[in-house]
C-alpha positions as a Python dict, from the first residue, in 0.01 Angstrom:
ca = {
    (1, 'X'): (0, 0, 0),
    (2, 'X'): (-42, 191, 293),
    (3, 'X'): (-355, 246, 409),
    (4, 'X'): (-608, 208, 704),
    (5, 'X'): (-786, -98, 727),
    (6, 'X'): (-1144, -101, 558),
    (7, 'X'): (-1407, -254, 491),
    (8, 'X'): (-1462, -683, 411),
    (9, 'X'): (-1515, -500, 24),
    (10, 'X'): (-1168, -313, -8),
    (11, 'X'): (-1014, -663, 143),
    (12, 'X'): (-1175, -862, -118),
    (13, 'X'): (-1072, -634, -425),
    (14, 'X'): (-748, -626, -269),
    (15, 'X'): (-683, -955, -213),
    (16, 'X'): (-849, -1047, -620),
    (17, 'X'): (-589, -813, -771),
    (18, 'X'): (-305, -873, -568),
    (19, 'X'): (-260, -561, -296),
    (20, 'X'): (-218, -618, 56),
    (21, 'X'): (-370, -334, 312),
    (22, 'X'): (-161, -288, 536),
    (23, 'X'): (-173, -101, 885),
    (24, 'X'): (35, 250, 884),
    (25, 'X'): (381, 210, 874),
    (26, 'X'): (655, 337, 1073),
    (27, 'X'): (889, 563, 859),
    (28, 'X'): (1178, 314, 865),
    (29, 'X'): (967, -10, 715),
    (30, 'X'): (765, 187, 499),
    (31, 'X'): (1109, 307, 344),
    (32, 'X'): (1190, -36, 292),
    (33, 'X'): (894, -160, 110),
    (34, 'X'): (930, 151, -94),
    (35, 'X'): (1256, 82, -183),
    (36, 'X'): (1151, -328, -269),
    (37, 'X'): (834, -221, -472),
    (38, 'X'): (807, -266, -810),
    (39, 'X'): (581, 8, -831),
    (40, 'X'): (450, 271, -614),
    (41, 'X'): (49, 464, -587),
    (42, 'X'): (30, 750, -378),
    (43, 'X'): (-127, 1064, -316),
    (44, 'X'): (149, 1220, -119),
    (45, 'X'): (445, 1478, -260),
    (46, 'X'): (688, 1303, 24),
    (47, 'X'): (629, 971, -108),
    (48, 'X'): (707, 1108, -499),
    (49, 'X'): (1007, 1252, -378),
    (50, 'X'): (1141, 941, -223),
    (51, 'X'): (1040, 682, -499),
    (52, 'X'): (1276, 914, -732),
    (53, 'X'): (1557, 898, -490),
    (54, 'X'): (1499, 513, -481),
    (55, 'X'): (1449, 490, -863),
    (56, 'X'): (1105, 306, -797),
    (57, 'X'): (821, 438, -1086),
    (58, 'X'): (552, 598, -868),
    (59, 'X'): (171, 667, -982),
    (60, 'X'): (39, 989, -830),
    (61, 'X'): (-347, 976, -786),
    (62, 'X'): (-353, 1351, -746),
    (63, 'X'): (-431, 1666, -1039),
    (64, 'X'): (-103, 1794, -969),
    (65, 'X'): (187, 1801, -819),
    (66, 'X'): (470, 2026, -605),
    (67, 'X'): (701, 1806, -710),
    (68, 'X'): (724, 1835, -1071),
    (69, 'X'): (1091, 1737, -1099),
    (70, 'X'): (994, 1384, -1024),
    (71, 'X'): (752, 1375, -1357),
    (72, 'X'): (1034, 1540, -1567),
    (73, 'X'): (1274, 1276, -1451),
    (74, 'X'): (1063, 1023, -1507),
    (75, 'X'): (994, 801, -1209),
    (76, 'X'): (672, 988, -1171),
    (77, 'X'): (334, 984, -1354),
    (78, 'X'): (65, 1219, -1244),
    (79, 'X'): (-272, 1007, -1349),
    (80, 'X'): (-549, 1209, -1171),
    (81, 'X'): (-822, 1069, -982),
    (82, 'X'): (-994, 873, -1294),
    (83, 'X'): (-1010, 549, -1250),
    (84, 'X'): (-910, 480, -1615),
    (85, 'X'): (-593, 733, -1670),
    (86, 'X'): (-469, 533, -1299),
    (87, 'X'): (-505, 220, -1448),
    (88, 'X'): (-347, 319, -1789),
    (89, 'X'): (-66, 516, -1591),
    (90, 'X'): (24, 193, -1372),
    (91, 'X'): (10, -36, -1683),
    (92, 'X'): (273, 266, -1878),
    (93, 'X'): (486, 229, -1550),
    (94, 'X'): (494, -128, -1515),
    (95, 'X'): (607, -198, -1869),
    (96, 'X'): (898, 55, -1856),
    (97, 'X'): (1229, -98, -1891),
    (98, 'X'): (1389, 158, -1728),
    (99, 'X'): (1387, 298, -1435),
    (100, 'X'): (1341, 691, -1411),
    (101, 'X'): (1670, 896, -1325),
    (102, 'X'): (1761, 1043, -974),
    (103, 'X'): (1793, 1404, -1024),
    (104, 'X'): (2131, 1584, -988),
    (105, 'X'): (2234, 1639, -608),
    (106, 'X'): (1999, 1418, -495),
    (107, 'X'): (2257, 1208, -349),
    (108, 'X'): (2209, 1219, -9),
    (109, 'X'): (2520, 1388, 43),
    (110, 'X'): (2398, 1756, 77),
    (111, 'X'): (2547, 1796, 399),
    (112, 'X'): (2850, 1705, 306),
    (113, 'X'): (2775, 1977, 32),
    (114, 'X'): (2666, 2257, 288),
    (115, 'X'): (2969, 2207, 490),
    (116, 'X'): (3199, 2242, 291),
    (117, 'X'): (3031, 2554, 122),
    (118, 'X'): (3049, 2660, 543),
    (119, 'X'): (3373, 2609, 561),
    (120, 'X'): (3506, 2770, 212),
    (121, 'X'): (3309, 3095, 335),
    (122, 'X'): (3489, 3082, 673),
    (123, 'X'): (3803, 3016, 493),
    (124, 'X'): (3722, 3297, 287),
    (125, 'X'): (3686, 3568, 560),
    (126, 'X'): (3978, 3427, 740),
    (127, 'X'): (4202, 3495, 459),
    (128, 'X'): (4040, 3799, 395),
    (129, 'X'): (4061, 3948, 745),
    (130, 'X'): (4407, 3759, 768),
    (131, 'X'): (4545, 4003, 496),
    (132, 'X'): (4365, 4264, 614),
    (133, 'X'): (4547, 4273, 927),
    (134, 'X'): (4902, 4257, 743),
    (135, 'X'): (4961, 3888, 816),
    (136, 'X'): (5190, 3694, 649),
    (137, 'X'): (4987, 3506, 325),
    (138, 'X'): (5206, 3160, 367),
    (139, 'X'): (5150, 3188, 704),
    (140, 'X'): (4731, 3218, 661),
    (141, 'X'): (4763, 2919, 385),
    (142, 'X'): (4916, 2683, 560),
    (143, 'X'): (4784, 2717, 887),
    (144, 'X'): (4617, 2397, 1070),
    (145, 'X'): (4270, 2549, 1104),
    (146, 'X'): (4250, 2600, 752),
    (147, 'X'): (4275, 2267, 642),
    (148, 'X'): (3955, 2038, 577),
    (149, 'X'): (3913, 1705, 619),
    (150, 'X'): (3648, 1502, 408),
    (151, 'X'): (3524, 1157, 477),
    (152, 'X'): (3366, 931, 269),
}
């Protein structure tokens, strides 16, 4: 849980139900104990994009969301601010015996993505202006410049 430090009260219910406050993370180790939880509470739209990614079920103690993807994938639940629906919503999560799915092309490989869609549009006016000018088509194909390399 990430959250500032409170009072000897918030400690105590804490402690009885099995949370640990925590000071604020840095982005790095909060990603990590994201990515180890077995469930996630949050308030923030970053944080319900990132449990999906991670496939971790997330509780959003919010009315709404701008994420709505990650509720109609289903790592998300949206339970409000009512103490009850939060409680219900972590119990639905928690008993789930499957994780929610990541949504399509959120891979982490969109720049992999973007280049090449940079580099079939440069192709693209290259060929273009290529036979424009009268040059030779085998020539344009095959030249070195043309050719992309992908790593994995």
């Amino acid at each position: 849980m990430e959250a500032n430090k409170q009072s000897d009260g918030a400690k105590s219910v804490s402690q009885r139900i099995g949370i640990r406050l925590l000071e604020p993370q840095g982005y790095l180790d909060f990603l990590c104990l994201m990515k180890n939880a077995a469930l996630v509470v949050t308030d923030s739209g970053g944080i319900q994009e990132e449990t999906t990614c991670l496939g971790v079920p997330c509780v959003t103690v919010r009315e709404n969301t701008e994420r709505p993807i990650t509720v109609t994938q289903g790592t998300n639940i949206i339970a409000g601010t009512d103490k009850e629906k939060i409680k219900e919503a972590i119990m639905c999560q928690r008993t789930r015996h499957r994780k929610g799915t990541v949504p399509p092309k959120w891979d982490g490989k969109a720049g992999t993505r973007i280049v090449a869609a940079i580099v079939q549009e440069l192709q693209r006016k290259r060929l273009a202006a290529d036979l424009e000018s009268g040059s030779d088509l085998a020539t344009t194909l095959s030249s070195e410049d043309m050719r992309v390399v992908s790593r994995k």
